[in-house]
Amino acid sequence: MPKRHAVVAGAGIGGLTAALALRRRGWHVTVCERAPEPPTTGAGIGLAPNALRALDAIGVDAARAAGSAVPATMGVRRAQGQWLTRAGTADMAARYGVPPIAVPRPALTAYLAAALPPDALRYGTTVTAVDDAAGSPVVRTEVGPALPADLVVAADGIHSPLRRAYFPAHPGLHYIGETAWRTIVDAPDLRIPAMSETWGRGERFGVTPLSDGRFYLYATAVVPAGTRSADPRAELRRRFGSWHDPIPALLDRVARLDPADVLSNDLYDLAAPLPRLHHGRIAWLGDAAHAMAPNLGQGGCQAIEDAVVLAHLLPAGDVGDGGGSGGSGGSGGSGGATDSVSAALAAYTAARRDRTDAVRVRARRVGRLGALRHPLAVAARDLAVRATPARLALRGMDDLFDGFRLPG
């Protein structure tokens, strides 16, 4: 029986999750990724209960990607070390059914990719354009012949060329005023039991135990866009070397890394929501659809939600009757199958646009608190956070962590 064909632009976590979810719906899938090979280095990613629940809905056990170690506590600290707020992950598991975990991003992408047929993944293949004028998308790349499709999933990242092409009037990205550094270190001897983010004056430092025993470190500072240091390792020591333990010891490990293993980039989010998350038979997800500041740890989580909801709403890949697809080598035709894909994409926008934009706005607001620099403003912020009972702070995450639902 012929199958509908989806082309996914981008082999990040959102794109791979979409490809896997669509495969399990019976679709034929081709993933085009501009990078020449899968990533082997990079940062970590936190998987909150909502993302874990979404992955579970498509039969993915994220803990199998790289172990299942869970930190005992998580919270926010001052640069001198005092906790402003702290919660046990056991309390989170009791409230949301599962505790959050953090995994190395390359391990998670490798795990998702391994669940796809090898011929579904095309590295070194940049999507240059999608022609969708007749309602039957044709994907053009820098290499090889054009790819007819029944659906195109634009998971092509924060600078999404497909977003710019199909929403030319959109204002695009907004610099949130901070640069971030990210890396992973091995430090089993430090025995750090907590996931923490430390707030200073216009600077933050995060320590996240990964599920494989290593530590994902990230830091931010309020600086003009484009600011770069010759050696990011030295820059991190200069800014954070006098902060509380175990930050100095962790920076000692960072100093042993190759400078290329310390990622540095300016932070952007989408200046405004897209008018919709689809156009014709193209659907946007993840950073391409709703790039957000990393302050809530929800960028990847929302991309996973997008992918699972999109696949859930689409018709099954097998084309029985009513017209539609020409199978894996052809694109959609007309009739009931075409209409069902179009209706599913409209339902996808309805299901995801408001939720993802609310998270985007909330992440920006939280970031403004963390980026405060005036001493009086910082003191007031810290006092307010300390005065909030932990149970109320946890309850405030309900709409994020307990907000994933499959439509219908």
Coordinates of C-alpha atoms in Angstrom, one line a residue:
M1 CA 0.0 0.0 0.0
P2 CA 1.4 3.4 -0.9
K3 CA 2.5 5.7 2.0
R4 CA 2.4 9.4 2.4
H5 CA 5.8 11.0 2.4
A6 CA 7.1 13.6 4.8
V7 CA 10.3 15.6 4.4
V8 CA 11.8 16.9 7.6
A9 CA 14.2 19.8 7.3
G10 CA 16.5 19.6 10.3
A11 CA 17.8 16.6 12.4
G12 CA 17.7 18.3 15.8
I13 CA 15.7 16.9 18.6
G14 CA 12.4 18.4 17.3
G15 CA 13.0 17.2 13.7
L16 CA 14.1 13.7 14.8
T17 CA 11.1 13.3 17.2
A18 CA 8.8 14.4 14.4
A19 CA 10.4 11.9 12.0
L20 CA 10.1 9.1 14.5
A21 CA 6.5 10.0 15.5
L22 CA 5.5 10.1 11.8
R23 CA 7.2 6.8 11.1
R24 CA 5.1 5.2 13.8
R25 CA 2.0 6.7 12.2
G26 CA 3.0 4.8 9.0
W27 CA 4.5 7.7 7.0
H28 CA 7.6 7.4 4.8
V29 CA 10.0 9.9 6.1
T30 CA 13.1 11.7 4.8
V31 CA 15.2 13.9 7.1
C32 CA 17.5 16.4 5.5
E33 CA 20.2 17.9 7.7
R34 CA 22.7 20.5 6.6
A35 CA 25.4 19.3 9.0
P36 CA 27.7 16.7 7.4
E37 CA 27.4 14.2 10.3
P38 CA 25.6 13.8 13.6
P39 CA 26.9 15.9 16.5
T40 CA 29.4 14.3 18.8
T41 CA 30.0 17.2 21.2
G42 CA 27.7 19.9 22.5
A43 CA 25.5 20.7 25.5
G44 CA 23.0 19.0 27.6
I45 CA 19.2 19.2 27.4
G46 CA 16.7 19.1 30.3
L47 CA 13.7 17.0 29.8
A48 CA 10.9 18.2 32.0
P49 CA 7.9 16.0 32.9
N50 CA 5.9 17.4 29.9
A51 CA 8.6 16.4 27.4
L52 CA 9.0 12.9 29.0
R53 CA 5.2 12.4 28.8
A54 CA 5.2 13.4 25.2
L55 CA 8.1 11.0 24.3
D56 CA 6.3 8.2 26.2
A57 CA 3.3 8.8 24.0
I58 CA 5.3 7.6 21.0
G59 CA 7.1 4.8 22.9
V60 CA 10.4 6.6 23.5
D61 CA 12.1 6.0 26.9
A62 CA 14.4 9.0 27.1
A63 CA 16.3 7.6 30.1
R64 CA 17.7 4.8 27.8
A65 CA 19.5 7.5 25.9
A66 CA 22.2 7.9 28.5
G67 CA 21.2 6.5 31.9
S68 CA 18.6 7.6 34.3
A69 CA 20.3 9.4 37.2
V70 CA 18.2 12.1 38.7
P71 CA 19.5 14.9 40.9
A72 CA 18.1 15.0 44.5
T73 CA 17.2 18.6 44.5
M74 CA 17.0 21.6 42.2
G75 CA 16.8 25.3 42.9
V76 CA 18.2 28.8 42.6
R77 CA 21.2 30.2 44.6
R78 CA 23.0 33.5 45.2
A79 CA 26.6 34.0 44.1
Q80 CA 27.7 33.6 47.7
G81 CA 26.0 30.2 47.9
Q82 CA 22.8 30.8 49.8
W83 CA 19.7 29.0 48.4
L84 CA 16.9 31.3 47.3
T85 CA 14.6 28.4 46.6
R86 CA 15.0 24.7 46.5
A87 CA 12.7 21.7 45.8
G88 CA 13.2 18.0 45.9
T89 CA 12.9 16.1 42.7
A90 CA 10.9 13.5 44.6
D91 CA 8.3 16.2 45.2
M92 CA 8.2 16.9 41.5
A93 CA 7.8 13.2 40.7
A94 CA 5.0 12.9 43.2
R95 CA 3.2 15.9 41.6
Y96 CA 3.8 15.2 37.9
G97 CA 4.3 11.5 37.8
V98 CA 8.0 11.6 36.7
P99 CA 11.0 13.6 37.7
P100 CA 12.9 15.8 35.2
I101 CA 16.1 14.4 33.8
A102 CA 18.9 15.9 31.8
V103 CA 20.8 14.1 29.1
P104 CA 23.7 14.9 26.7
R105 CA 22.1 16.4 23.6
P106 CA 24.3 14.2 21.2
A107 CA 23.2 11.1 23.1
L108 CA 19.6 11.9 22.8
T109 CA 19.8 12.8 19.1
A110 CA 21.8 9.6 18.4
Y111 CA 19.1 7.6 20.3
L112 CA 16.3 9.1 18.2
A113 CA 18.2 8.7 14.9
A114 CA 19.0 5.1 15.7
A115 CA 15.2 4.4 15.8
L116 CA 14.9 5.5 12.1
P117 CA 15.9 3.5 9.1
P118 CA 19.5 4.5 8.0
D119 CA 18.2 5.6 4.6
A120 CA 15.8 8.1 6.2
L121 CA 18.6 10.4 7.3
R122 CA 20.5 12.5 4.8
Y123 CA 23.3 14.5 6.4
G124 CA 25.1 17.2 4.4
T125 CA 21.8 17.9 2.7
T126 CA 20.6 21.5 3.1
V127 CA 17.0 22.3 2.2
T128 CA 17.2 25.4 0.0
A129 CA 13.6 25.9 -0.9
V130 CA 10.1 24.4 -0.7
D131 CA 7.8 25.0 -3.6
D132 CA 4.2 24.6 -2.3
A133 CA 2.3 26.8 -4.7
A134 CA 0.1 24.0 -5.9
G135 CA -0.5 22.4 -2.5
S136 CA 1.9 19.6 -3.4
P137 CA 5.3 20.4 -1.8
V138 CA 8.5 19.9 -3.7
V139 CA 11.6 20.2 -1.5
R140 CA 14.8 21.4 -3.2
T141 CA 18.2 20.8 -1.7
E142 CA 21.8 21.6 -2.6
V143 CA 22.5 18.1 -3.6
G144 CA 20.4 15.4 -5.4
P145 CA 17.1 15.6 -7.1
A146 CA 14.0 17.5 -5.8
L147 CA 11.9 15.6 -3.2
P148 CA 8.1 15.5 -3.8
A149 CA 6.2 15.3 -0.5
D150 CA 2.8 15.2 1.1
L151 CA 4.1 17.2 4.1
V152 CA 7.2 19.3 4.9
V153 CA 8.2 19.7 8.6
A154 CA 10.3 22.8 9.0
A155 CA 12.5 22.0 12.0
D156 CA 15.3 24.1 10.5
G157 CA 16.3 26.0 13.7
I158 CA 16.2 29.4 15.2
H159 CA 17.3 31.1 12.0
S160 CA 14.9 29.1 9.9
P161 CA 15.2 30.0 6.2
L162 CA 11.8 28.5 5.6
R163 CA 10.2 30.7 8.2
R164 CA 11.8 33.8 6.5
A165 CA 10.6 32.6 3.1
Y166 CA 7.0 32.0 4.0
F167 CA 6.5 34.8 6.6
P168 CA 8.5 37.6 5.1
A169 CA 6.6 40.3 7.0
H170 CA 7.4 38.8 10.4
P171 CA 9.8 40.8 12.5
G172 CA 12.1 37.8 13.1
L173 CA 14.4 37.4 16.0
H174 CA 14.9 39.6 19.1
Y175 CA 18.2 39.8 21.0
I176 CA 17.4 39.3 24.6
G177 CA 20.6 41.0 25.8
E178 CA 22.7 38.1 26.9
T179 CA 25.4 35.8 25.7
A180 CA 25.6 32.2 26.9
W181 CA 28.4 29.7 27.3
R182 CA 27.7 26.0 27.4
T183 CA 29.8 22.9 27.9
I184 CA 29.9 19.4 29.5
V185 CA 32.5 18.3 32.0
D186 CA 33.4 15.0 33.8
A187 CA 33.7 15.5 37.5
P188 CA 32.5 12.4 39.4
D189 CA 34.7 13.1 42.4
L190 CA 32.8 16.3 43.2
R191 CA 29.6 14.4 44.0
I192 CA 27.2 17.3 43.2
P193 CA 23.7 16.2 44.1
A194 CA 21.7 19.3 43.0
M195 CA 20.7 20.9 39.8
S196 CA 21.2 24.6 40.4
E197 CA 21.1 28.0 38.8
T198 CA 23.0 30.8 40.5
W199 CA 22.0 34.4 40.1
G200 CA 24.4 37.3 40.4
R201 CA 24.2 40.8 39.0
G202 CA 23.5 40.4 35.3
E203 CA 25.2 37.0 35.3
R204 CA 24.0 33.4 35.9
F205 CA 25.7 30.1 36.2
G206 CA 23.9 26.7 35.9
V207 CA 25.0 23.3 37.0
T208 CA 23.0 20.3 35.8
P209 CA 23.9 16.7 36.6
L210 CA 23.4 14.6 33.4
S211 CA 21.9 11.2 33.3
D212 CA 25.3 9.7 32.4
G213 CA 27.1 11.1 35.5
R214 CA 28.7 14.1 33.8
F215 CA 27.7 17.8 34.3
Y216 CA 26.2 20.2 31.9
L217 CA 27.4 23.7 32.7
Y218 CA 25.9 26.9 31.3
A219 CA 26.5 30.6 32.0
T220 CA 25.0 33.9 30.8
A221 CA 26.0 37.5 31.0
V222 CA 24.4 40.8 29.9
V223 CA 26.7 42.0 27.1
P224 CA 26.3 43.6 23.7
A225 CA 25.4 41.3 20.9
G226 CA 28.5 39.9 19.2
T227 CA 30.8 40.2 22.2
R228 CA 33.4 37.4 22.2
S229 CA 36.5 36.6 24.1
A230 CA 39.6 35.0 22.7
D231 CA 39.4 32.2 25.2
P232 CA 35.9 31.3 26.6
R233 CA 37.5 29.2 29.4
A234 CA 39.4 32.2 30.7
E235 CA 36.3 34.4 30.3
L236 CA 34.3 32.0 32.5
R237 CA 36.9 31.9 35.2
R238 CA 37.2 35.7 35.2
R239 CA 33.4 36.1 35.6
F240 CA 32.6 33.2 37.9
G241 CA 35.8 32.0 39.5
S242 CA 35.0 33.7 42.8
W243 CA 31.4 32.3 43.1
H244 CA 30.4 29.6 45.5
D245 CA 31.5 26.0 45.5
P246 CA 31.5 23.9 43.4
I247 CA 31.7 26.4 40.6
P248 CA 35.5 27.1 40.9
A249 CA 36.2 23.4 40.9
L250 CA 34.0 22.9 37.9
L251 CA 35.8 25.7 36.1
D252 CA 39.1 23.9 36.8
R253 CA 37.7 21.1 34.7
V254 CA 36.5 23.5 32.0
A255 CA 40.1 24.8 31.8
R256 CA 41.2 21.4 30.7
L257 CA 38.8 21.3 27.7
D258 CA 39.6 22.2 24.2
P259 CA 38.3 25.8 23.7
A260 CA 36.1 24.5 20.8
D261 CA 34.2 22.4 23.4
V262 CA 32.9 25.5 25.1
L263 CA 30.0 26.8 23.0
S264 CA 29.3 30.5 23.0
N265 CA 26.4 32.2 21.4
D266 CA 24.1 35.2 21.8
L267 CA 20.6 34.5 23.0
Y268 CA 17.6 35.3 20.8
D269 CA 13.9 34.6 20.9
L270 CA 11.2 35.3 18.4
A271 CA 10.1 38.9 18.5
A272 CA 6.5 38.1 18.1
P273 CA 4.4 34.9 17.5
L274 CA 4.0 33.6 14.0
P275 CA 0.5 34.2 12.6
R276 CA 0.2 30.4 12.3
L277 CA 2.4 27.4 12.5
H278 CA 1.6 26.1 9.1
H279 CA 1.4 27.3 5.5
G280 CA -0.1 25.1 2.9
R281 CA 1.3 21.7 3.7
I282 CA 4.4 23.0 5.6
A283 CA 4.4 22.8 9.4
W284 CA 6.9 24.7 11.6
L285 CA 8.1 23.3 15.0
G286 CA 10.6 24.0 17.7
D287 CA 12.9 27.0 17.4
A288 CA 11.8 27.5 13.8
A289 CA 8.2 28.1 15.1
H290 CA 8.7 29.8 18.5
A291 CA 12.3 30.4 19.4
M292 CA 12.4 31.2 23.1
A293 CA 14.9 32.1 25.8
P294 CA 16.4 29.1 27.6
N295 CA 15.3 30.4 31.1
L296 CA 12.6 27.8 31.7
G297 CA 14.4 24.9 30.0
Q298 CA 11.5 24.5 27.7
G299 CA 12.8 25.1 24.2
G300 CA 13.6 21.5 23.5
C301 CA 10.6 20.3 25.5
Q302 CA 8.2 22.3 23.5
A303 CA 9.8 21.1 20.3
I304 CA 9.1 17.5 21.4
E305 CA 5.5 18.4 22.3
D306 CA 5.1 20.0 18.8
A307 CA 6.4 16.9 17.0
V308 CA 4.2 14.4 19.0
V309 CA 1.1 16.5 18.6
L310 CA 1.7 17.1 14.9
A311 CA 2.0 13.4 14.2
H312 CA -1.0 12.6 16.4
L313 CA -3.2 15.0 14.4
L314 CA -2.1 13.9 10.9
P315 CA -3.8 11.0 9.1
A316 CA -2.1 7.6 9.1
G317 CA 0.6 7.2 6.5
D318 CA -1.0 4.3 4.6
V319 CA -3.1 5.6 1.8
G320 CA -6.2 3.4 1.3
D321 CA -8.9 5.1 -0.7
G322 CA -10.0 8.7 -1.4
G323 CA -7.0 9.7 -3.5
G324 CA -4.1 11.5 -1.9
S325 CA -0.5 10.5 -2.1
G326 CA 1.6 9.1 -4.8
G327 CA 3.6 7.2 -2.2
S328 CA 7.2 7.5 -1.2
G329 CA 8.3 8.7 -4.6
G330 CA 5.5 11.1 -5.3
S331 CA 3.6 14.0 -3.7
G332 CA 0.0 14.4 -2.7
G333 CA -2.7 14.7 -5.2
S334 CA -6.3 15.7 -4.5
G335 CA -9.3 14.5 -2.7
G336 CA -9.9 13.3 0.9
A337 CA -6.3 12.5 1.8
T338 CA -5.1 16.0 0.8
D339 CA -7.9 17.6 2.7
S340 CA -7.2 15.5 5.8
V341 CA -3.6 16.7 5.9
S342 CA -4.6 20.3 5.4
A343 CA -7.2 20.0 8.2
A344 CA -4.6 18.4 10.5
L345 CA -2.2 21.3 10.0
A346 CA -4.9 23.8 10.9
A347 CA -5.7 21.8 14.0
Y348 CA -1.9 21.7 14.8
T349 CA -1.8 25.5 14.8
A350 CA -4.9 25.7 16.9
A351 CA -3.4 23.2 19.4
R352 CA 0.1 24.6 19.7
R353 CA 0.3 28.3 18.8
D354 CA -1.1 29.8 22.0
R355 CA 0.7 27.3 24.4
T356 CA 4.1 27.8 22.8
D357 CA 3.7 31.6 22.7
A358 CA 2.7 31.7 26.3
V359 CA 5.9 29.8 27.2
R360 CA 8.0 32.1 25.0
V361 CA 6.7 35.2 26.8
R362 CA 7.1 33.6 30.2
A363 CA 10.7 32.6 29.4
R364 CA 11.5 36.2 28.4
R365 CA 10.1 37.5 31.7
V366 CA 12.0 35.1 33.8
G367 CA 15.1 36.0 32.0
R368 CA 14.7 39.7 32.8
L369 CA 14.6 38.8 36.5
G370 CA 17.8 36.8 36.2
A371 CA 19.5 39.6 34.2
L372 CA 18.9 42.4 36.7
R373 CA 22.1 44.3 37.6
H374 CA 21.1 47.2 39.8
P375 CA 21.9 46.3 43.5
L376 CA 18.5 47.4 44.8
A377 CA 16.7 45.5 42.1
V378 CA 18.8 42.4 42.7
A379 CA 18.1 42.6 46.4
A380 CA 14.4 42.9 45.9
R381 CA 14.3 40.0 43.5
D382 CA 16.2 37.7 45.8
L383 CA 14.0 38.7 48.7
A384 CA 10.9 37.9 46.7
V385 CA 12.2 34.5 45.6
R386 CA 13.2 33.6 49.1
A387 CA 9.8 34.6 50.5
T388 CA 7.9 32.3 48.1
P389 CA 7.2 28.9 49.7
A390 CA 8.6 26.0 47.7
R391 CA 5.2 24.4 47.3
L392 CA 3.8 27.6 45.7
A393 CA 6.8 27.8 43.4
L394 CA 6.3 24.2 42.4
R395 CA 2.6 24.8 41.8
G396 CA 3.5 27.7 39.5
M397 CA 5.1 25.1 37.1
D398 CA 1.8 23.2 36.7
D399 CA 0.9 24.8 33.4
L400 CA 4.4 23.8 32.0
F401 CA 5.0 20.4 33.5
D402 CA 1.4 19.2 33.5
G403 CA 0.3 21.0 30.4
F404 CA 1.0 18.4 27.7
R405 CA -2.2 16.8 26.3
L406 CA -2.8 15.0 23.0
P407 CA -5.8 16.7 21.2
G408 CA -8.9 14.7 21.0

